[in-house]
């Protein structure tokens, strides 16, 4: 977070001093300026806790709480129920996930038709994945088709999903990605966000957003200067500037 604001500040300074050629900032100068940026350790700890809580890493959040003294902003016990829903979707057990959501708060699905449709769509995908063709067609006709009649986007998604049945080899299917694990993860994330929202919590962790902002700031600065850039975000390694 401090690095992001540091990059923004450097960008502002360089724009004021900009000539016809790029400004070159050495590693020594960059690190000196970076060290001058002060940020409280408590704020960094809160950022970490926010990520652990939002993504549902209960054990890690508990350990981090003991080690850092950072209090989570929600009851960690509530994370367990939320993660049970997420795990059910990720494992393809959508019916169980729907039951668990309704046990937590029936209004989540009652007030979110898009989420409910996506869960039902995922149920259809799982039936197709398991080769239950007749059951899949019956489910699509009885549960999803009526919703498609009321919403054009739902109908288009339903048609995409049903088109999986037309291909024996899904590797040649233009919508074969629906059978990828990534589709389960996408639906699980949507459910996770809806539960968090229903509990009046942020649905997205702050850390990924800050990293995106850092990438944007670096891209802006690239046009103005050569400086020690971070390309490997996982290690936050500064690379020597290239002129």
PDB file of C-alpha atoms in Angstrom:
ATOM      1  CA  UNK A   1       0.000   0.000   0.000  1.00  0.00           C
ATOM      2  CA  UNK A   2       2.797   2.397   0.868  1.00  0.00           C
ATOM      3  CA  UNK A   3       4.553   1.517  -2.391  1.00  0.00           C
ATOM      4  CA  UNK A   4       1.452   2.436  -4.384  1.00  0.00           C
ATOM      5  CA  UNK A   5       1.254   5.917  -2.862  1.00  0.00           C
ATOM      6  CA  UNK A   6       4.993   6.292  -3.263  1.00  0.00           C
ATOM      7  CA  UNK A   7       4.734   5.548  -6.999  1.00  0.00           C
ATOM      8  CA  UNK A   8       1.852   8.007  -7.353  1.00  0.00           C
ATOM      9  CA  UNK A   9       3.875  10.704  -5.624  1.00  0.00           C
ATOM     10  CA  UNK A  10       6.868  10.066  -7.859  1.00  0.00           C
ATOM     11  CA  UNK A  11       4.629  10.274 -10.904  1.00  0.00           C
ATOM     12  CA  UNK A  12       3.336  13.665  -9.820  1.00  0.00           C
ATOM     13  CA  UNK A  13       6.845  14.988  -9.194  1.00  0.00           C
ATOM     14  CA  UNK A  14       8.142  13.727 -12.522  1.00  0.00           C
ATOM     15  CA  UNK A  15       5.261  15.253 -14.456  1.00  0.00           C
ATOM     16  CA  UNK A  16       6.284  18.628 -13.032  1.00  0.00           C
ATOM     17  CA  UNK A  17       9.932  18.133 -13.991  1.00  0.00           C
ATOM     18  CA  UNK A  18       9.392  16.274 -17.257  1.00  0.00           C
ATOM     19  CA  UNK A  19      11.569  17.270 -20.199  1.00  0.00           C
ATOM     20  CA  UNK A  20      11.910  15.651 -23.619  1.00  0.00           C
ATOM     21  CA  UNK A  21      13.626  12.536 -22.279  1.00  0.00           C
ATOM     22  CA  UNK A  22      12.687  10.149 -19.516  1.00  0.00           C
ATOM     23  CA  UNK A  23      13.920  10.822 -16.033  1.00  0.00           C
ATOM     24  CA  UNK A  24      16.195   8.063 -14.691  1.00  0.00           C
ATOM     25  CA  UNK A  25      15.875   7.139 -11.026  1.00  0.00           C
ATOM     26  CA  UNK A  26      18.628   4.940  -9.603  1.00  0.00           C
ATOM     27  CA  UNK A  27      17.937   2.045  -7.248  1.00  0.00           C
ATOM     28  CA  UNK A  28      19.732   3.883  -4.426  1.00  0.00           C
ATOM     29  CA  UNK A  29      17.617   7.009  -4.853  1.00  0.00           C
ATOM     30  CA  UNK A  30      14.409   4.986  -5.237  1.00  0.00           C
ATOM     31  CA  UNK A  31      15.027   2.921  -2.098  1.00  0.00           C
ATOM     32  CA  UNK A  32      15.920   6.047  -0.125  1.00  0.00           C
ATOM     33  CA  UNK A  33      12.677   7.718  -1.120  1.00  0.00           C
ATOM     34  CA  UNK A  34      10.724   4.541  -0.480  1.00  0.00           C
ATOM     35  CA  UNK A  35      12.158   4.259   3.028  1.00  0.00           C
ATOM     36  CA  UNK A  36      10.960   7.782   3.731  1.00  0.00           C
ATOM     37  CA  UNK A  37       7.356   6.662   3.212  1.00  0.00           C
ATOM     38  CA  UNK A  38       5.946   5.791   6.611  1.00  0.00           C
ATOM     39  CA  UNK A  39       3.002   3.490   7.193  1.00  0.00           C
ATOM     40  CA  UNK A  40       1.796   1.999  10.446  1.00  0.00           C
ATOM     41  CA  UNK A  41       2.326  -1.698  10.999  1.00  0.00           C
ATOM     42  CA  UNK A  42      -1.197  -1.869  12.426  1.00  0.00           C
ATOM     43  CA  UNK A  43      -2.615  -0.770   9.082  1.00  0.00           C
ATOM     44  CA  UNK A  44      -0.642  -3.444   7.242  1.00  0.00           C
ATOM     45  CA  UNK A  45      -1.857  -6.063   9.710  1.00  0.00           C
ATOM     46  CA  UNK A  46      -5.453  -4.976   9.171  1.00  0.00           C
ATOM     47  CA  UNK A  47      -4.928  -5.358   5.431  1.00  0.00           C
ATOM     48  CA  UNK A  48      -3.704  -8.924   5.913  1.00  0.00           C
ATOM     49  CA  UNK A  49      -6.567  -9.766   8.278  1.00  0.00           C
ATOM     50  CA  UNK A  50      -9.060  -8.322   5.798  1.00  0.00           C
ATOM     51  CA  UNK A  51      -7.756 -10.685   3.117  1.00  0.00           C
ATOM     52  CA  UNK A  52      -7.806 -13.755   5.375  1.00  0.00           C
ATOM     53  CA  UNK A  53     -11.320 -13.069   6.640  1.00  0.00           C
ATOM     54  CA  UNK A  54     -12.832 -12.206   3.268  1.00  0.00           C
ATOM     55  CA  UNK A  55     -11.306 -15.233   1.546  1.00  0.00           C
ATOM     56  CA  UNK A  56     -12.287 -17.481   4.443  1.00  0.00           C
ATOM     57  CA  UNK A  57      -8.938 -18.661   5.789  1.00  0.00           C
ATOM     58  CA  UNK A  58     -10.213 -19.268   9.322  1.00  0.00           C
ATOM     59  CA  UNK A  59      -7.203 -21.068  10.778  1.00  0.00           C
ATOM     60  CA  UNK A  60      -4.773 -18.584   9.272  1.00  0.00           C
ATOM     61  CA  UNK A  61      -6.882 -15.688  10.598  1.00  0.00           C
ATOM     62  CA  UNK A  62      -6.888 -17.212  14.084  1.00  0.00           C
ATOM     63  CA  UNK A  63      -3.116 -17.706  14.024  1.00  0.00           C
ATOM     64  CA  UNK A  64      -2.552 -14.215  12.694  1.00  0.00           C
ATOM     65  CA  UNK A  65      -4.790 -12.804  15.406  1.00  0.00           C
ATOM     66  CA  UNK A  66      -2.699 -14.497  18.107  1.00  0.00           C
ATOM     67  CA  UNK A  67       0.644 -13.541  16.566  1.00  0.00           C
ATOM     68  CA  UNK A  68      -0.114  -9.929  15.646  1.00  0.00           C
ATOM     69  CA  UNK A  69      -2.841  -8.999  18.088  1.00  0.00           C
ATOM     70  CA  UNK A  70      -5.003  -7.858  15.170  1.00  0.00           C
ATOM     71  CA  UNK A  71      -8.698  -8.307  15.887  1.00  0.00           C
ATOM     72  CA  UNK A  72     -10.843  -9.567  12.994  1.00  0.00           C
ATOM     73  CA  UNK A  73     -13.732  -7.294  12.115  1.00  0.00           C
ATOM     74  CA  UNK A  74     -16.224 -10.191  12.099  1.00  0.00           C
ATOM     75  CA  UNK A  75     -16.881 -13.246  14.230  1.00  0.00           C
ATOM     76  CA  UNK A  76     -14.553 -15.916  12.862  1.00  0.00           C
ATOM     77  CA  UNK A  77     -17.178 -18.564  13.639  1.00  0.00           C
ATOM     78  CA  UNK A  78     -19.358 -17.155  10.852  1.00  0.00           C
ATOM     79  CA  UNK A  79     -16.612 -17.849   8.326  1.00  0.00           C
ATOM     80  CA  UNK A  80     -16.946 -21.601   8.812  1.00  0.00           C
ATOM     81  CA  UNK A  81     -20.558 -21.621   7.584  1.00  0.00           C
ATOM     82  CA  UNK A  82     -19.686 -19.399   4.636  1.00  0.00           C
ATOM     83  CA  UNK A  83     -16.779 -21.627   3.642  1.00  0.00           C
ATOM     84  CA  UNK A  84     -19.002 -24.718   3.847  1.00  0.00           C
ATOM     85  CA  UNK A  85     -21.190 -23.169   1.151  1.00  0.00           C
ATOM     86  CA  UNK A  86     -18.201 -22.232  -0.968  1.00  0.00           C
ATOM     87  CA  UNK A  87     -16.677 -25.714  -0.637  1.00  0.00           C
ATOM     88  CA  UNK A  88     -19.960 -27.359  -1.644  1.00  0.00           C
ATOM     89  CA  UNK A  89     -20.088 -25.336  -4.875  1.00  0.00           C
ATOM     90  CA  UNK A  90     -16.419 -25.984  -5.597  1.00  0.00           C
ATOM     91  CA  UNK A  91     -16.981 -29.724  -5.235  1.00  0.00           C
ATOM     92  CA  UNK A  92     -20.034 -29.659  -7.522  1.00  0.00           C
ATOM     93  CA  UNK A  93     -22.610 -30.292  -4.793  1.00  0.00           C
ATOM     94  CA  UNK A  94     -24.810 -27.340  -5.679  1.00  0.00           C
ATOM     95  CA  UNK A  95     -28.004 -28.627  -4.073  1.00  0.00           C
ATOM     96  CA  UNK A  96     -26.207 -28.856  -0.739  1.00  0.00           C
ATOM     97  CA  UNK A  97     -24.810 -25.346  -1.258  1.00  0.00           C
ATOM     98  CA  UNK A  98     -28.297 -23.939  -1.875  1.00  0.00           C
ATOM     99  CA  UNK A  99     -29.596 -25.593   1.287  1.00  0.00           C
ATOM    100  CA  UNK A 100     -26.717 -24.184   3.301  1.00  0.00           C
ATOM    101  CA  UNK A 101     -27.301 -20.674   1.918  1.00  0.00           C
ATOM    102  CA  UNK A 102     -30.971 -20.876   2.848  1.00  0.00           C
ATOM    103  CA  UNK A 103     -30.024 -22.043   6.334  1.00  0.00           C
ATOM    104  CA  UNK A 104     -27.790 -18.998   6.707  1.00  0.00           C
ATOM    105  CA  UNK A 105     -30.273 -16.504   5.295  1.00  0.00           C
ATOM    106  CA  UNK A 106     -33.145 -17.368   2.902  1.00  0.00           C
ATOM    107  CA  UNK A 107     -33.300 -13.773   1.717  1.00  0.00           C
ATOM    108  CA  UNK A 108     -29.908 -14.107  -0.001  1.00  0.00           C
ATOM    109  CA  UNK A 109     -31.372 -16.127  -2.870  1.00  0.00           C
ATOM    110  CA  UNK A 110     -34.877 -14.675  -2.633  1.00  0.00           C
ATOM    111  CA  UNK A 111     -33.547 -11.189  -3.341  1.00  0.00           C
ATOM    112  CA  UNK A 112     -30.816 -12.159  -5.825  1.00  0.00           C
ATOM    113  CA  UNK A 113     -32.345 -13.837  -8.906  1.00  0.00           C
ATOM    114  CA  UNK A 114     -29.069 -13.644 -10.834  1.00  0.00           C
ATOM    115  CA  UNK A 115     -27.186 -15.574  -8.165  1.00  0.00           C
ATOM    116  CA  UNK A 116     -29.957 -18.170  -7.896  1.00  0.00           C
ATOM    117  CA  UNK A 117     -29.952 -18.619 -11.666  1.00  0.00           C
ATOM    118  CA  UNK A 118     -26.178 -19.099 -11.696  1.00  0.00           C
ATOM    119  CA  UNK A 119     -26.469 -21.740  -8.985  1.00  0.00           C
ATOM    120  CA  UNK A 120     -29.191 -23.522 -10.945  1.00  0.00           C
ATOM    121  CA  UNK A 121     -27.067 -23.208 -14.079  1.00  0.00           C
ATOM    122  CA  UNK A 122     -24.202 -24.821 -12.164  1.00  0.00           C
ATOM    123  CA  UNK A 123     -26.528 -27.679 -11.158  1.00  0.00           C
ATOM    124  CA  UNK A 124     -27.299 -28.210 -14.843  1.00  0.00           C
ATOM    125  CA  UNK A 125     -23.597 -28.180 -15.685  1.00  0.00           C
ATOM    126  CA  UNK A 126     -22.926 -30.826 -13.029  1.00  0.00           C
ATOM    127  CA  UNK A 127     -25.697 -33.060 -14.416  1.00  0.00           C
ATOM    128  CA  UNK A 128     -24.166 -32.784 -17.879  1.00  0.00           C
ATOM    129  CA  UNK A 129     -20.689 -33.416 -16.486  1.00  0.00           C
ATOM    130  CA  UNK A 130     -21.924 -36.621 -14.856  1.00  0.00           C
ATOM    131  CA  UNK A 131     -23.610 -37.839 -18.045  1.00  0.00           C
ATOM    132  CA  UNK A 132     -27.156 -37.550 -16.671  1.00  0.00           C
ATOM    133  CA  UNK A 133     -28.538 -36.319 -19.972  1.00  0.00           C
ATOM    134  CA  UNK A 134     -32.239 -37.019 -19.487  1.00  0.00           C
ATOM    135  CA  UNK A 135     -32.188 -35.535 -15.997  1.00  0.00           C
ATOM    136  CA  UNK A 136     -30.297 -32.512 -17.326  1.00  0.00           C
ATOM    137  CA  UNK A 137     -32.866 -31.883 -20.056  1.00  0.00           C
ATOM    138  CA  UNK A 138     -35.746 -32.246 -17.604  1.00  0.00           C
ATOM    139  CA  UNK A 139     -34.077 -29.918 -15.120  1.00  0.00           C
ATOM    140  CA  UNK A 140     -33.365 -27.333 -17.817  1.00  0.00           C
ATOM    141  CA  UNK A 141     -36.942 -27.428 -19.037  1.00  0.00           C
ATOM    142  CA  UNK A 142     -38.634 -27.306 -15.638  1.00  0.00           C
ATOM    143  CA  UNK A 143     -36.322 -25.101 -13.598  1.00  0.00           C
ATOM    144  CA  UNK A 144     -34.345 -22.878 -15.968  1.00  0.00           C
ATOM    145  CA  UNK A 145     -36.500 -22.405 -19.062  1.00  0.00           C
ATOM    146  CA  UNK A 146     -39.244 -20.472 -17.181  1.00  0.00           C
ATOM    147  CA  UNK A 147     -36.598 -18.075 -15.860  1.00  0.00           C
ATOM    148  CA  UNK A 148     -35.181 -17.686 -19.348  1.00  0.00           C
ATOM    149  CA  UNK A 149     -38.593 -16.619 -20.613  1.00  0.00           C
ATOM    150  CA  UNK A 150     -38.544 -13.766 -18.119  1.00  0.00           C
ATOM    151  CA  UNK A 151     -34.967 -12.646 -18.702  1.00  0.00           C
ATOM    152  CA  UNK A 152     -33.166 -12.567 -22.056  1.00  0.00           C
ATOM    153  CA  UNK A 153     -29.695 -12.843 -20.528  1.00  0.00           C
ATOM    154  CA  UNK A 154     -30.789 -15.925 -18.563  1.00  0.00           C
ATOM    155  CA  UNK A 155     -32.107 -17.461 -21.781  1.00  0.00           C
ATOM    156  CA  UNK A 156     -28.806 -16.866 -23.551  1.00  0.00           C
ATOM    157  CA  UNK A 157     -26.872 -18.474 -20.689  1.00  0.00           C
ATOM    158  CA  UNK A 158     -29.258 -21.419 -20.687  1.00  0.00           C
ATOM    159  CA  UNK A 159     -28.807 -21.915 -24.436  1.00  0.00           C
ATOM    160  CA  UNK A 160     -25.022 -21.811 -24.028  1.00  0.00           C
ATOM    161  CA  UNK A 161     -25.160 -24.417 -21.287  1.00  0.00           C
ATOM    162  CA  UNK A 162     -27.547 -26.761 -23.090  1.00  0.00           C
ATOM    163  CA  UNK A 163     -25.333 -26.596 -26.186  1.00  0.00           C
ATOM    164  CA  UNK A 164     -22.838 -28.738 -24.244  1.00  0.00           C
ATOM    165  CA  UNK A 165     -25.151 -31.671 -24.975  1.00  0.00           C
ATOM    166  CA  UNK A 166     -24.526 -31.344 -28.696  1.00  0.00           C
ATOM    167  CA  UNK A 167     -20.864 -32.338 -28.415  1.00  0.00           C
ATOM    168  CA  UNK A 168     -19.518 -35.759 -27.553  1.00  0.00           C
ATOM    169  CA  UNK A 169     -16.029 -34.287 -27.294  1.00  0.00           C
ATOM    170  CA  UNK A 170     -16.268 -31.134 -25.188  1.00  0.00           C
ATOM    171  CA  UNK A 171     -12.707 -30.189 -26.163  1.00  0.00           C
ATOM    172  CA  UNK A 172     -14.180 -29.140 -29.513  1.00  0.00           C
ATOM    173  CA  UNK A 173     -17.126 -27.358 -27.927  1.00  0.00           C
ATOM    174  CA  UNK A 174     -17.047 -23.532 -28.113  1.00  0.00           C
ATOM    175  CA  UNK A 175     -18.507 -23.337 -24.596  1.00  0.00           C
ATOM    176  CA  UNK A 176     -16.461 -26.175 -23.134  1.00  0.00           C
ATOM    177  CA  UNK A 177     -15.052 -23.817 -20.508  1.00  0.00           C
ATOM    178  CA  UNK A 178     -18.343 -24.211 -18.635  1.00  0.00           C
ATOM    179  CA  UNK A 179     -17.113 -27.648 -17.579  1.00  0.00           C
ATOM    180  CA  UNK A 180     -13.806 -26.294 -16.309  1.00  0.00           C
ATOM    181  CA  UNK A 181     -13.170 -26.086 -12.574  1.00  0.00           C
ATOM    182  CA  UNK A 182     -12.809 -22.339 -13.084  1.00  0.00           C
ATOM    183  CA  UNK A 183     -16.574 -22.162 -13.677  1.00  0.00           C
ATOM    184  CA  UNK A 184     -17.201 -23.730 -10.264  1.00  0.00           C
ATOM    185  CA  UNK A 185     -14.774 -21.280  -8.680  1.00  0.00           C
ATOM    186  CA  UNK A 186     -16.507 -18.358 -10.375  1.00  0.00           C
ATOM    187  CA  UNK A 187     -19.905 -19.437  -9.040  1.00  0.00           C
ATOM    188  CA  UNK A 188     -18.457 -20.123  -5.586  1.00  0.00           C
ATOM    189  CA  UNK A 189     -16.927 -16.637  -5.468  1.00  0.00           C
ATOM    190  CA  UNK A 190     -20.259 -15.107  -6.433  1.00  0.00           C
ATOM    191  CA  UNK A 191     -21.999 -16.948  -3.592  1.00  0.00           C
ATOM    192  CA  UNK A 192     -19.257 -15.978  -1.156  1.00  0.00           C
ATOM    193  CA  UNK A 193     -19.636 -12.302  -2.101  1.00  0.00           C
ATOM    194  CA  UNK A 194     -23.418 -12.454  -1.710  1.00  0.00           C
ATOM    195  CA  UNK A 195     -23.143 -13.943   1.791  1.00  0.00           C
ATOM    196  CA  UNK A 196     -20.629 -11.286   2.833  1.00  0.00           C
ATOM    197  CA  UNK A 197     -22.910  -8.553   1.502  1.00  0.00           C
ATOM    198  CA  UNK A 198     -25.866 -10.002   3.412  1.00  0.00           C
ATOM    199  CA  UNK A 199     -23.755  -9.800   6.579  1.00  0.00           C
ATOM    200  CA  UNK A 200     -22.923  -6.129   5.837  1.00  0.00           C
ATOM    201  CA  UNK A 201     -19.270  -6.948   5.139  1.00  0.00           C
ATOM    202  CA  UNK A 202     -17.068  -6.052   2.207  1.00  0.00           C
ATOM    203  CA  UNK A 203     -17.410  -8.650  -0.524  1.00  0.00           C
ATOM    204  CA  UNK A 204     -13.903  -8.187  -1.947  1.00  0.00           C
ATOM    205  CA  UNK A 205     -10.558  -8.129  -0.100  1.00  0.00           C
ATOM    206  CA  UNK A 206      -8.609  -4.877  -0.300  1.00  0.00           C
ATOM    207  CA  UNK A 207      -5.215  -6.418  -1.092  1.00  0.00           C
ATOM    208  CA  UNK A 208      -5.885  -7.528  -4.717  1.00  0.00           C
ATOM    209  CA  UNK A 209      -7.352  -4.094  -5.471  1.00  0.00           C
ATOM    210  CA  UNK A 210      -4.249  -2.385  -4.109  1.00  0.00           C
ATOM    211  CA  UNK A 211      -2.024  -4.608  -6.261  1.00  0.00           C
ATOM    212  CA  UNK A 212      -4.069  -3.679  -9.334  1.00  0.00           C
ATOM    213  CA  UNK A 213      -3.655  -0.021  -8.418  1.00  0.00           C
ATOM    214  CA  UNK A 214       0.102  -0.547  -8.064  1.00  0.00           C
ATOM    215  CA  UNK A 215       0.286  -2.095 -11.544  1.00  0.00           C
ATOM    216  CA  UNK A 216      -1.706   0.825 -12.962  1.00  0.00           C
ATOM    217  CA  UNK A 217       0.545   3.370 -11.223  1.00  0.00           C
ATOM    218  CA  UNK A 218       3.692   1.663 -12.522  1.00  0.00           C
ATOM    219  CA  UNK A 219       2.283   1.610 -16.060  1.00  0.00           C
ATOM    220  CA  UNK A 220       1.635   5.335 -15.819  1.00  0.00           C
ATOM    221  CA  UNK A 221       5.113   5.979 -14.466  1.00  0.00           C
ATOM    222  CA  UNK A 222       6.708   3.880 -17.229  1.00  0.00           C
ATOM    223  CA  UNK A 223       5.822   6.627 -19.702  1.00  0.00           C
ATOM    224  CA  UNK A 224       7.651   9.253 -17.663  1.00  0.00           C
ATOM    225  CA  UNK A 225      10.696   7.596 -16.167  1.00  0.00           C
ATOM    226  CA  UNK A 226      13.058   4.662 -15.881  1.00  0.00           C
ATOM    227  CA  UNK A 227      13.016   3.411 -12.304  1.00  0.00           C
ATOM    228  CA  UNK A 228      13.382   0.187 -10.236  1.00  0.00           C
ATOM    229  CA  UNK A 229      10.162  -1.538 -11.250  1.00  0.00           C
ATOM    230  CA  UNK A 230       8.426  -4.453  -9.508  1.00  0.00           C
ATOM    231  CA  UNK A 231       7.538  -7.132 -12.039  1.00  0.00           C
ATOM    232  CA  UNK A 232       7.358 -10.050  -9.611  1.00  0.00           C
ATOM    233  CA  UNK A 233       4.552  -9.016  -7.267  1.00  0.00           C
ATOM    234  CA  UNK A 234       4.784 -12.210  -5.209  1.00  0.00           C
ATOM    235  CA  UNK A 235       8.322 -11.345  -4.073  1.00  0.00           C
ATOM    236  CA  UNK A 236       8.138  -7.544  -4.497  1.00  0.00           C
ATOM    237  CA  UNK A 237      11.616  -7.563  -6.031  1.00  0.00           C
ATOM    238  CA  UNK A 238      12.898  -4.231  -7.339  1.00  0.00           C
ATOM    239  CA  UNK A 239      14.559  -4.531 -10.739  1.00  0.00           C
ATOM    240  CA  UNK A 240      17.227  -2.147 -11.948  1.00  0.00           C
ATOM    241  CA  UNK A 241      15.899   0.591 -14.235  1.00  0.00           C
ATOM    242  CA  UNK A 242      16.337   0.105 -17.978  1.00  0.00           C
ATOM    243  CA  UNK A 243      17.090   3.210 -19.966  1.00  0.00           C
TER     244      UNK A 243
END
